[in-house]
């Protein structure tokens, strides 16, 4: 431990005294004190190296030198708000526009994904003149009050569902009502949205927007069936609403095959609004909303300006440009395809070997491993997942769980995560699962055999 480092126990005690317990730590039973990071690795105060499978925010790698350099150099020259004419904001908007369908050509810059989704909600309501929102079950779209209201993951534990919010089933072909054996799950799940819209309209409600993560993350690393979004968009637009694609966790090449996850749904599908955050700035607080001209013009017609003190600053845009440059220079989108496919293959072997692994799903470096207690009922193995993640941490692999049952191992590492990292992580996962099977009486419990 460095001489100037406070002992872990002292830092934890200070945190417990000064920081709200609502602000939770990873591994609360034995928190890791991280003091530096580089690439796909994080280091504690003792110098121990951890493979980071969690940090989708450090998109091109922790402390990437080119991103750090871009921020530092611009900080030395100018950092002010976007009311002054500056090259960076227009250069950045131009570069982003080149990655998106041409219809998405008006940009707003902000600080966080939550701000982006809040603005998307405002844009949708101004454009449509409607109030109501359709969301997917278990969705999470941000921590602002407006977004808690459209996040079943949160509002079910707080004030409950507002009358203007309508919840459609998550398009989960492993656990949902329409599964892998259904002849057309995309249509079946889209028809559920149609049913929800019709039910709302019968009550006199008018739909402003459908919000969905392009790949639902908190819902359990879900891969919606291809064609689902196009059919949903048809139902929503017929009702006078717009389609908002939340790319905050899954955009910027993470899926490998495409730059944006919504593009997995087919080349003809184009959202009306796309929101971006997290990975866009590699740890710097940057976010963006891209909208079509009609949506943007309706907002402008109100005569009320949109201003964000730090959104679109020269430093933020320099960072954003640097992230795009690294993605291109290091061919990280192709890298995500090859490494992700290899990781999926290794995890698929674990599914064959270990009965607790019920499903392996994903695309690029967005992968979920669904742990189950029973193959027939697919009961979530919640306790087992927590135990496994804790053991992995002891073996210097940082992984977390998600999903309604907190039983999905979620892999969203920095994009520089390597083939060798995949081998190491899965080897440790295999060893722990094997040990669990030898010591644990059954999938029903983690109690050790006497």
Short mmCIF file of C-alpha atoms in Angstrom, two decimals:
data_model
loop_
_atom_site.label_atom_id
_atom_site.label_comp_id
_atom_site.label_asym_id
_atom_site.label_seq_id
_atom_site.Cartn_x
_atom_site.Cartn_y
_atom_site.Cartn_z
CA UNK A 1 0.00 0.00 0.00
CA UNK A 2 1.30 3.43 -0.92
CA UNK A 3 2.39 5.58 2.00
CA UNK A 4 -0.28 8.18 1.30
CA UNK A 5 -3.11 5.65 1.06
CA UNK A 6 -5.62 5.51 3.89
CA UNK A 7 -6.21 1.96 5.18
CA UNK A 8 -9.28 0.32 3.61
CA UNK A 9 -11.06 -0.06 6.96
CA UNK A 10 -10.64 3.65 7.72
CA UNK A 11 -12.01 4.66 4.32
CA UNK A 12 -14.97 2.33 4.78
CA UNK A 13 -15.69 3.76 8.23
CA UNK A 14 -15.61 7.32 6.85
CA UNK A 15 -17.89 6.33 4.00
CA UNK A 16 -20.38 4.72 6.36
CA UNK A 17 -20.43 7.90 8.42
CA UNK A 18 -20.56 10.47 5.61
CA UNK A 19 -22.17 8.84 2.57
CA UNK A 20 -25.82 7.77 2.44
CA UNK A 21 -26.37 4.03 2.71
CA UNK A 22 -28.56 4.42 -0.41
CA UNK A 23 -25.29 4.88 -2.32
CA UNK A 24 -24.29 1.23 -2.39
CA UNK A 25 -20.95 -0.39 -3.02
CA UNK A 26 -20.13 -3.43 -5.09
CA UNK A 27 -19.40 -6.42 -2.83
CA UNK A 28 -20.79 -4.72 0.31
CA UNK A 29 -19.75 -7.62 2.55
CA UNK A 30 -16.10 -7.03 1.62
CA UNK A 31 -15.68 -3.91 -0.55
CA UNK A 32 -12.73 -3.56 -2.89
CA UNK A 33 -10.78 -0.30 -2.62
CA UNK A 34 -9.78 0.60 -6.17
CA UNK A 35 -7.06 3.23 -6.48
CA UNK A 36 -6.18 3.10 -10.18
CA UNK A 37 -7.14 1.42 -13.44
CA UNK A 38 -5.78 0.94 -16.94
CA UNK A 39 -7.41 -0.70 -19.93
CA UNK A 40 -9.51 -3.62 -18.72
CA UNK A 41 -7.73 -3.87 -15.36
CA UNK A 42 -8.36 -2.28 -11.97
CA UNK A 43 -5.94 -2.20 -9.03
CA UNK A 44 -6.54 -2.06 -5.31
CA UNK A 45 -4.40 -0.27 -2.72
CA UNK A 46 -2.23 -3.38 -2.31
CA UNK A 47 -1.49 -3.46 -6.04
CA UNK A 48 -3.65 -6.52 -6.76
CA UNK A 49 -4.88 -6.64 -10.37
CA UNK A 50 -8.54 -7.37 -11.18
CA UNK A 51 -10.06 -8.11 -14.58
CA UNK A 52 -12.94 -5.68 -14.96
CA UNK A 53 -16.05 -7.25 -16.52
CA UNK A 54 -18.39 -4.55 -15.18
CA UNK A 55 -17.24 -1.13 -16.39
CA UNK A 56 -19.11 -0.43 -19.60
CA UNK A 57 -18.53 3.27 -18.82
CA UNK A 58 -14.78 2.94 -19.45
CA UNK A 59 -15.76 2.01 -22.98
CA UNK A 60 -12.39 2.05 -24.76
CA UNK A 61 -10.48 1.17 -21.58
CA UNK A 62 -9.84 2.84 -18.25
CA UNK A 63 -7.69 5.97 -18.49
CA UNK A 64 -7.08 5.53 -22.21
CA UNK A 65 -4.07 7.78 -22.91
CA UNK A 66 -5.56 9.38 -26.03
CA UNK A 67 -8.79 10.26 -24.22
CA UNK A 68 -6.93 11.57 -21.19
CA UNK A 69 -4.65 13.61 -23.47
CA UNK A 70 -7.58 15.13 -25.38
CA UNK A 71 -9.26 16.26 -22.15
CA UNK A 72 -6.01 17.64 -20.72
CA UNK A 73 -5.03 19.58 -23.84
CA UNK A 74 -8.45 21.16 -24.28
CA UNK A 75 -8.67 21.95 -20.55
CA UNK A 76 -5.47 23.96 -20.87
CA UNK A 77 -6.96 26.15 -23.61
CA UNK A 78 -10.69 26.61 -23.00
CA UNK A 79 -13.59 25.04 -21.16
CA UNK A 80 -16.78 27.05 -21.26
CA UNK A 81 -20.44 26.62 -22.13
CA UNK A 82 -21.82 26.01 -25.60
CA UNK A 83 -23.19 29.53 -26.13
CA UNK A 84 -19.90 30.54 -27.73
CA UNK A 85 -19.14 29.38 -31.25
CA UNK A 86 -16.60 26.56 -31.15
CA UNK A 87 -15.36 23.90 -33.56
CA UNK A 88 -15.51 20.94 -31.17
CA UNK A 89 -19.29 20.79 -30.75
CA UNK A 90 -20.03 20.91 -34.48
CA UNK A 91 -17.18 18.54 -35.33
CA UNK A 92 -18.48 16.09 -32.75
CA UNK A 93 -22.08 16.34 -33.93
CA UNK A 94 -20.88 15.77 -37.50
CA UNK A 95 -18.94 12.66 -36.50
CA UNK A 96 -21.90 11.25 -34.56
CA UNK A 97 -24.24 11.92 -37.48
CA UNK A 98 -22.04 9.75 -39.68
CA UNK A 99 -22.74 6.74 -37.44
CA UNK A 100 -26.55 7.17 -37.43
CA UNK A 101 -29.33 6.90 -40.00
CA UNK A 102 -29.59 10.21 -41.87
CA UNK A 103 -33.00 10.98 -40.36
CA UNK A 104 -31.38 11.37 -36.91
CA UNK A 105 -29.61 14.63 -37.63
CA UNK A 106 -30.27 17.09 -34.77
CA UNK A 107 -28.17 16.84 -31.60
CA UNK A 108 -28.40 18.02 -28.00
CA UNK A 109 -25.47 17.59 -25.61
CA UNK A 110 -25.86 16.95 -21.90
CA UNK A 111 -23.99 15.49 -18.92
CA UNK A 112 -25.63 12.14 -18.17
CA UNK A 113 -27.86 9.42 -19.54
CA UNK A 114 -30.55 10.45 -17.09
CA UNK A 115 -30.53 13.99 -18.48
CA UNK A 116 -30.68 12.56 -22.01
CA UNK A 117 -33.74 10.43 -21.29
CA UNK A 118 -35.44 13.30 -19.48
CA UNK A 119 -34.93 15.53 -22.52
CA UNK A 120 -36.16 12.74 -24.81
CA UNK A 121 -39.35 12.62 -22.76
CA UNK A 122 -39.80 16.39 -23.14
CA UNK A 123 -39.13 16.22 -26.88
CA UNK A 124 -41.66 13.43 -27.34
CA UNK A 125 -44.35 15.27 -25.43
CA UNK A 126 -43.83 18.55 -27.28
CA UNK A 127 -43.86 16.82 -30.66
CA UNK A 128 -46.93 14.67 -30.06
CA UNK A 129 -48.89 16.88 -27.71
CA UNK A 130 -49.52 13.73 -25.69
CA UNK A 131 -48.53 12.75 -22.15
CA UNK A 132 -48.43 8.98 -21.79
CA UNK A 133 -45.47 6.63 -22.08
CA UNK A 134 -45.24 2.91 -22.80
CA UNK A 135 -42.25 1.13 -21.26
CA UNK A 136 -41.03 -2.44 -20.89
CA UNK A 137 -41.36 -4.31 -17.64
CA UNK A 138 -38.27 -4.19 -15.38
CA UNK A 139 -36.91 -1.21 -17.37
CA UNK A 140 -34.60 1.41 -15.91
CA UNK A 141 -34.07 4.74 -17.70
CA UNK A 142 -32.42 6.95 -15.08
CA UNK A 143 -32.52 8.46 -11.61
CA UNK A 144 -34.39 11.74 -12.20
CA UNK A 145 -37.95 11.90 -10.87
CA UNK A 146 -39.36 11.93 -14.40
CA UNK A 147 -37.45 8.75 -15.20
CA UNK A 148 -38.19 6.91 -11.98
CA UNK A 149 -41.81 7.32 -13.10
CA UNK A 150 -41.10 5.38 -16.33
CA UNK A 151 -38.79 2.78 -14.76
CA UNK A 152 -40.71 -0.21 -13.37
CA UNK A 153 -37.42 -1.41 -11.85
CA UNK A 154 -37.62 1.61 -9.53
CA UNK A 155 -41.23 2.76 -9.22
CA UNK A 156 -42.52 -0.60 -8.02
CA UNK A 157 -40.47 -0.08 -4.85
CA UNK A 158 -41.48 3.57 -4.45
CA UNK A 159 -44.73 5.36 -5.30
CA UNK A 160 -46.03 2.80 -7.76
CA UNK A 161 -47.19 3.19 -11.34
CA UNK A 162 -48.55 6.53 -12.54
CA UNK A 163 -51.76 6.56 -14.56
CA UNK A 164 -49.87 7.90 -17.59
CA UNK A 165 -47.37 5.02 -17.61
CA UNK A 166 -48.20 1.75 -19.35
CA UNK A 167 -46.06 -1.37 -18.99
CA UNK A 168 -45.60 -3.98 -21.72
CA UNK A 169 -43.99 -7.40 -21.20
CA UNK A 170 -40.22 -7.62 -21.56
CA UNK A 171 -39.44 -9.38 -24.89
CA UNK A 172 -37.61 -12.16 -23.07
CA UNK A 173 -37.61 -15.40 -25.07
CA UNK A 174 -36.10 -17.37 -22.17
CA UNK A 175 -38.37 -16.38 -19.26
CA UNK A 176 -41.23 -14.43 -20.81
CA UNK A 177 -44.65 -15.62 -22.01
CA UNK A 178 -43.35 -16.21 -25.56
CA UNK A 179 -40.20 -18.29 -25.50
CA UNK A 180 -37.64 -19.83 -27.82
CA UNK A 181 -40.13 -22.40 -29.11
CA UNK A 182 -42.65 -19.75 -30.23
CA UNK A 183 -42.98 -19.51 -34.04
CA UNK A 184 -42.91 -15.69 -34.07
CA UNK A 185 -41.95 -14.15 -30.72
CA UNK A 186 -41.27 -10.71 -32.29
CA UNK A 187 -44.87 -10.42 -33.45
CA UNK A 188 -46.25 -11.90 -30.23
CA UNK A 189 -44.41 -9.42 -28.02
CA UNK A 190 -45.20 -6.52 -30.37
CA UNK A 191 -48.87 -7.47 -30.18
CA UNK A 192 -48.59 -7.15 -26.39
CA UNK A 193 -47.52 -3.53 -26.90
CA UNK A 194 -50.48 -3.07 -29.25
CA UNK A 195 -52.77 -4.47 -26.56
CA UNK A 196 -51.30 -2.11 -23.93
CA UNK A 197 -51.77 0.87 -26.26
CA UNK A 198 -55.36 -0.10 -27.04
CA UNK A 199 -56.15 -0.52 -23.37
CA UNK A 200 -54.74 2.96 -22.64
CA UNK A 201 -56.70 4.51 -25.50
CA UNK A 202 -59.93 2.95 -24.23
CA UNK A 203 -59.37 4.95 -21.05
CA UNK A 204 -58.94 8.15 -23.04
CA UNK A 205 -55.14 8.20 -22.73
CA UNK A 206 -52.88 9.41 -25.56
CA UNK A 207 -49.43 7.93 -26.18
CA UNK A 208 -46.44 10.27 -26.46
CA UNK A 209 -43.65 7.70 -26.61
CA UNK A 210 -42.43 4.15 -26.30
CA UNK A 211 -39.13 3.99 -24.38
CA UNK A 212 -36.89 0.94 -24.60
CA UNK A 213 -33.26 0.09 -24.08
CA UNK A 214 -32.17 -1.35 -27.42
CA UNK A 215 -30.91 -4.31 -25.37
CA UNK A 216 -32.63 -4.33 -21.96
CA UNK A 217 -29.85 -4.54 -19.39
CA UNK A 218 -31.38 -4.23 -15.93
CA UNK A 219 -34.12 -6.56 -17.20
CA UNK A 220 -31.51 -9.32 -17.49
CA UNK A 221 -29.27 -8.80 -20.54
CA UNK A 222 -32.18 -9.38 -22.92
CA UNK A 223 -31.82 -9.71 -26.70
CA UNK A 224 -35.19 -8.75 -28.24
CA UNK A 225 -36.18 -10.90 -31.22
CA UNK A 226 -35.31 -9.32 -34.58
CA UNK A 227 -38.20 -7.37 -36.07
CA UNK A 228 -39.77 -6.59 -32.70
CA UNK A 229 -38.88 -2.87 -32.70
CA UNK A 230 -40.21 -2.29 -36.23
CA UNK A 231 -43.57 -3.78 -35.33
CA UNK A 232 -43.71 -1.90 -32.03
CA UNK A 233 -42.86 1.36 -33.79
CA UNK A 234 -45.76 0.78 -36.18
CA UNK A 235 -48.21 0.40 -33.29
CA UNK A 236 -46.79 3.38 -31.38
CA UNK A 237 -46.71 5.73 -34.37
CA UNK A 238 -50.24 4.74 -35.33
CA UNK A 239 -51.23 5.90 -31.83
CA UNK A 240 -49.49 9.22 -32.42
CA UNK A 241 -46.36 8.45 -30.39
CA UNK A 242 -42.64 8.29 -31.09
CA UNK A 243 -40.06 5.56 -30.55
CA UNK A 244 -37.18 6.35 -28.17
CA UNK A 245 -34.16 4.01 -28.33
CA UNK A 246 -32.10 4.16 -25.13
CA UNK A 247 -28.51 3.32 -26.18
CA UNK A 248 -26.93 4.51 -22.95
CA UNK A 249 -25.52 1.12 -21.97
CA UNK A 250 -25.25 -0.60 -25.35
CA UNK A 251 -24.23 1.90 -28.02
CA UNK A 252 -20.89 2.85 -29.59
CA UNK A 253 -20.01 -0.52 -31.12
CA UNK A 254 -20.51 -2.70 -28.05
CA UNK A 255 -22.64 -5.14 -30.02
CA UNK A 256 -19.85 -5.53 -32.57
CA UNK A 257 -21.94 -6.15 -35.68
CA UNK A 258 -23.29 -2.61 -35.61
CA UNK A 259 -22.38 0.72 -34.08
CA UNK A 260 -25.81 1.01 -32.46
CA UNK A 261 -27.72 -1.83 -30.83
CA UNK A 262 -31.03 -0.76 -32.38
CA UNK A 263 -29.49 -1.66 -35.77
CA UNK A 264 -29.69 -5.32 -34.76
CA UNK A 265 -33.43 -4.97 -35.42
CA UNK A 266 -32.91 -4.49 -39.16
CA UNK A 267 -31.64 -1.83 -41.54
CA UNK A 268 -35.11 -0.36 -42.13
CA UNK A 269 -35.79 0.40 -38.47
CA UNK A 270 -35.06 3.99 -37.42
CA UNK A 271 -36.05 5.38 -33.99
CA UNK A 272 -37.42 8.90 -33.72
CA UNK A 273 -35.06 9.71 -30.82
CA UNK A 274 -31.84 8.06 -29.65
CA UNK A 275 -30.29 8.71 -26.23
CA UNK A 276 -26.61 8.18 -25.40
CA UNK A 277 -24.57 8.25 -22.20
CA UNK A 278 -22.03 6.29 -20.13
CA UNK A 279 -19.65 4.93 -22.80
CA UNK A 280 -19.88 8.09 -24.92
CA UNK A 281 -17.28 9.83 -22.71
CA UNK A 282 -15.23 6.90 -21.36
CA UNK A 283 -15.81 8.14 -17.80
CA UNK A 284 -16.12 11.84 -18.57
CA UNK A 285 -19.70 13.10 -17.95
CA UNK A 286 -21.03 13.39 -21.50
CA UNK A 287 -24.43 12.49 -22.94
CA UNK A 288 -26.35 13.17 -26.11
CA UNK A 289 -29.82 13.08 -27.65
CA UNK A 290 -30.20 12.62 -31.40
CA UNK A 291 -33.60 13.42 -32.91
CA UNK A 292 -35.27 13.76 -36.27
CA UNK A 293 -35.90 17.18 -37.76
CA UNK A 294 -39.69 17.11 -37.13
CA UNK A 295 -39.21 16.24 -33.45
CA UNK A 296 -36.56 18.94 -32.97
CA UNK A 297 -38.55 21.60 -34.82
CA UNK A 298 -41.62 21.03 -32.64
CA UNK A 299 -39.47 21.61 -29.56
CA UNK A 300 -37.97 24.76 -31.07
CA UNK A 301 -41.45 26.09 -31.86
CA UNK A 302 -42.15 26.52 -28.16
CA UNK A 303 -39.70 29.44 -28.15
CA UNK A 304 -38.11 28.07 -24.96
CA UNK A 305 -34.38 27.56 -25.36
CA UNK A 306 -32.56 24.42 -24.28
CA UNK A 307 -29.40 25.27 -22.35
CA UNK A 308 -27.13 22.98 -20.40
CA UNK A 309 -24.23 24.64 -18.58
CA UNK A 310 -21.71 21.87 -19.13
CA UNK A 311 -23.35 19.98 -22.00
CA UNK A 312 -21.39 20.34 -25.23
CA UNK A 313 -18.42 22.09 -23.61
CA UNK A 314 -15.16 22.13 -25.60
CA UNK A 315 -13.62 19.59 -23.20
CA UNK A 316 -16.60 17.23 -23.29
CA UNK A 317 -16.69 17.30 -27.08
CA UNK A 318 -12.90 16.81 -27.29
CA UNK A 319 -13.32 13.72 -25.11
CA UNK A 320 -16.21 12.47 -27.25
CA UNK A 321 -14.19 12.92 -30.42
CA UNK A 322 -11.24 11.08 -28.85
CA UNK A 323 -13.47 8.11 -27.96
CA UNK A 324 -14.68 7.88 -31.56
CA UNK A 325 -11.08 8.12 -32.79
CA UNK A 326 -9.97 5.27 -30.51
CA UNK A 327 -12.91 3.09 -31.52
CA UNK A 328 -11.89 3.53 -35.15
CA UNK A 329 -8.11 3.42 -34.73
CA UNK A 330 -8.12 0.29 -32.57
CA UNK A 331 -10.95 -1.37 -34.54
CA UNK A 332 -12.79 -2.05 -31.31
CA UNK A 333 -16.10 -2.80 -32.99
CA UNK A 334 -14.55 -5.75 -34.88
CA UNK A 335 -12.72 -6.67 -31.67
CA UNK A 336 -16.04 -6.83 -29.80
CA UNK A 337 -17.40 -9.18 -32.45
CA UNK A 338 -14.48 -11.62 -32.32
CA UNK A 339 -13.89 -11.57 -28.55
CA UNK A 340 -17.61 -11.62 -27.80
CA UNK A 341 -18.17 -14.63 -30.05
CA UNK A 342 -15.28 -16.44 -28.37
CA UNK A 343 -16.58 -15.61 -24.90
CA UNK A 344 -20.08 -16.80 -25.87
CA UNK A 345 -18.56 -20.07 -27.11
CA UNK A 346 -16.67 -20.62 -23.85
CA UNK A 347 -19.75 -19.79 -21.79
CA UNK A 348 -21.81 -22.13 -23.95
CA UNK A 349 -19.45 -24.94 -22.94
CA UNK A 350 -20.17 -24.07 -19.31
CA UNK A 351 -23.89 -24.42 -20.01
CA UNK A 352 -23.31 -27.98 -21.21
CA UNK A 353 -21.08 -28.78 -18.23
CA UNK A 354 -22.97 -27.12 -15.37
CA UNK A 355 -26.76 -27.55 -14.89
CA UNK A 356 -26.99 -24.24 -13.02
CA UNK A 357 -26.28 -22.39 -16.30
CA UNK A 358 -29.71 -22.17 -17.88
CA UNK A 359 -29.07 -19.76 -20.72
CA UNK A 360 -26.22 -17.88 -22.35
CA UNK A 361 -27.30 -14.95 -24.49
CA UNK A 362 -25.66 -11.91 -25.94
CA UNK A 363 -24.08 -10.12 -28.84
CA UNK A 364 -20.62 -8.57 -29.01
CA UNK A 365 -19.45 -7.65 -25.52
CA UNK A 366 -22.96 -7.56 -24.06
CA UNK A 367 -23.55 -11.03 -22.61
CA UNK A 368 -25.76 -12.53 -19.93
CA UNK A 369 -25.51 -15.88 -18.18
CA UNK A 370 -28.83 -16.92 -16.64
CA UNK A 371 -28.36 -19.08 -13.54
CA UNK A 372 -31.25 -21.38 -12.58
CA UNK A 373 -32.20 -23.67 -9.72
CA UNK A 374 -34.26 -25.99 -11.89
CA UNK A 375 -34.24 -26.63 -15.63
CA UNK A 376 -38.01 -27.19 -15.90
CA UNK A 377 -39.17 -24.12 -13.94
CA UNK A 378 -36.15 -21.91 -14.69
CA UNK A 379 -36.34 -20.60 -11.13
CA UNK A 380 -33.70 -17.85 -10.70
CA UNK A 381 -30.64 -19.01 -8.73
CA UNK A 382 -30.35 -15.70 -6.88
CA UNK A 383 -28.27 -16.80 -3.87
CA UNK A 384 -26.01 -18.92 -6.04
CA UNK A 385 -25.36 -15.98 -8.38
CA UNK A 386 -24.41 -13.72 -5.45
CA UNK A 387 -22.12 -16.41 -4.04
CA UNK A 388 -20.47 -16.95 -7.43
CA UNK A 389 -19.82 -13.24 -7.97
CA UNK A 390 -18.29 -12.99 -4.48
CA UNK A 391 -16.01 -15.96 -5.18
CA UNK A 392 -14.97 -14.50 -8.52
CA UNK A 393 -13.99 -11.28 -6.76
CA UNK A 394 -11.76 -13.34 -4.45
CA UNK A 395 -10.19 -14.67 -7.66
CA UNK A 396 -9.61 -11.14 -8.99
CA UNK A 397 -12.50 -11.03 -11.46
CA UNK A 398 -15.03 -8.21 -11.06
CA UNK A 399 -18.48 -9.28 -12.26
CA UNK A 400 -22.01 -8.30 -11.23
CA UNK A 401 -25.56 -9.61 -11.44
CA UNK A 402 -28.77 -8.18 -12.80
CA UNK A 403 -32.28 -9.12 -13.83
CA UNK A 404 -35.50 -9.25 -11.81
CA UNK A 405 -34.16 -12.28 -9.94
CA UNK A 406 -30.60 -10.88 -9.59
CA UNK A 407 -29.45 -14.16 -11.13
CA UNK A 408 -28.01 -12.98 -14.44
CA UNK A 409 -24.23 -12.71 -14.63
CA UNK A 410 -23.70 -9.66 -16.82
CA UNK A 411 -20.62 -9.20 -18.94
CA UNK A 412 -20.12 -5.60 -20.16
CA UNK A 413 -16.35 -5.11 -19.94
CA UNK A 414 -14.28 -2.35 -21.51
CA UNK A 415 -14.04 -2.93 -25.26
CA UNK A 416 -10.34 -3.83 -25.02
CA UNK A 417 -11.23 -7.01 -23.08
CA UNK A 418 -9.14 -9.71 -24.77
CA UNK A 419 -9.33 -13.34 -25.84
CA UNK A 420 -6.92 -14.18 -23.04
CA UNK A 421 -9.13 -12.34 -20.55
CA UNK A 422 -12.08 -14.42 -21.76
CA UNK A 423 -10.11 -17.63 -21.18
CA UNK A 424 -9.01 -16.56 -17.70
CA UNK A 425 -12.47 -15.46 -16.58
CA UNK A 426 -14.27 -18.55 -17.83
CA UNK A 427 -11.59 -20.85 -16.37
CA UNK A 428 -12.15 -19.27 -12.95
CA UNK A 429 -15.92 -19.42 -13.41
CA UNK A 430 -15.65 -23.12 -14.29
CA UNK A 431 -13.47 -23.88 -11.27
CA UNK A 432 -15.85 -22.14 -8.86
CA UNK A 433 -18.94 -23.81 -10.34
CA UNK A 434 -17.21 -27.20 -10.11
CA UNK A 435 -16.30 -26.51 -6.49
CA UNK A 436 -19.87 -25.43 -5.75
CA UNK A 437 -21.24 -28.63 -7.24
CA UNK A 438 -18.88 -30.73 -5.16
CA UNK A 439 -19.68 -28.96 -1.88
CA UNK A 440 -23.26 -27.81 -2.32
CA UNK A 441 -26.03 -30.27 -1.68
CA UNK A 442 -28.12 -29.20 -4.65
CA UNK A 443 -29.06 -26.20 -6.79
CA UNK A 444 -31.68 -25.41 -4.17
CA UNK A 445 -29.22 -24.22 -1.52
CA UNK A 446 -25.71 -23.06 -0.86
CA UNK A 447 -25.45 -24.93 2.43
CA UNK A 448 -22.34 -27.05 2.53
CA UNK A 449 -22.69 -30.80 2.91
CA UNK A 450 -21.90 -32.05 6.43
#
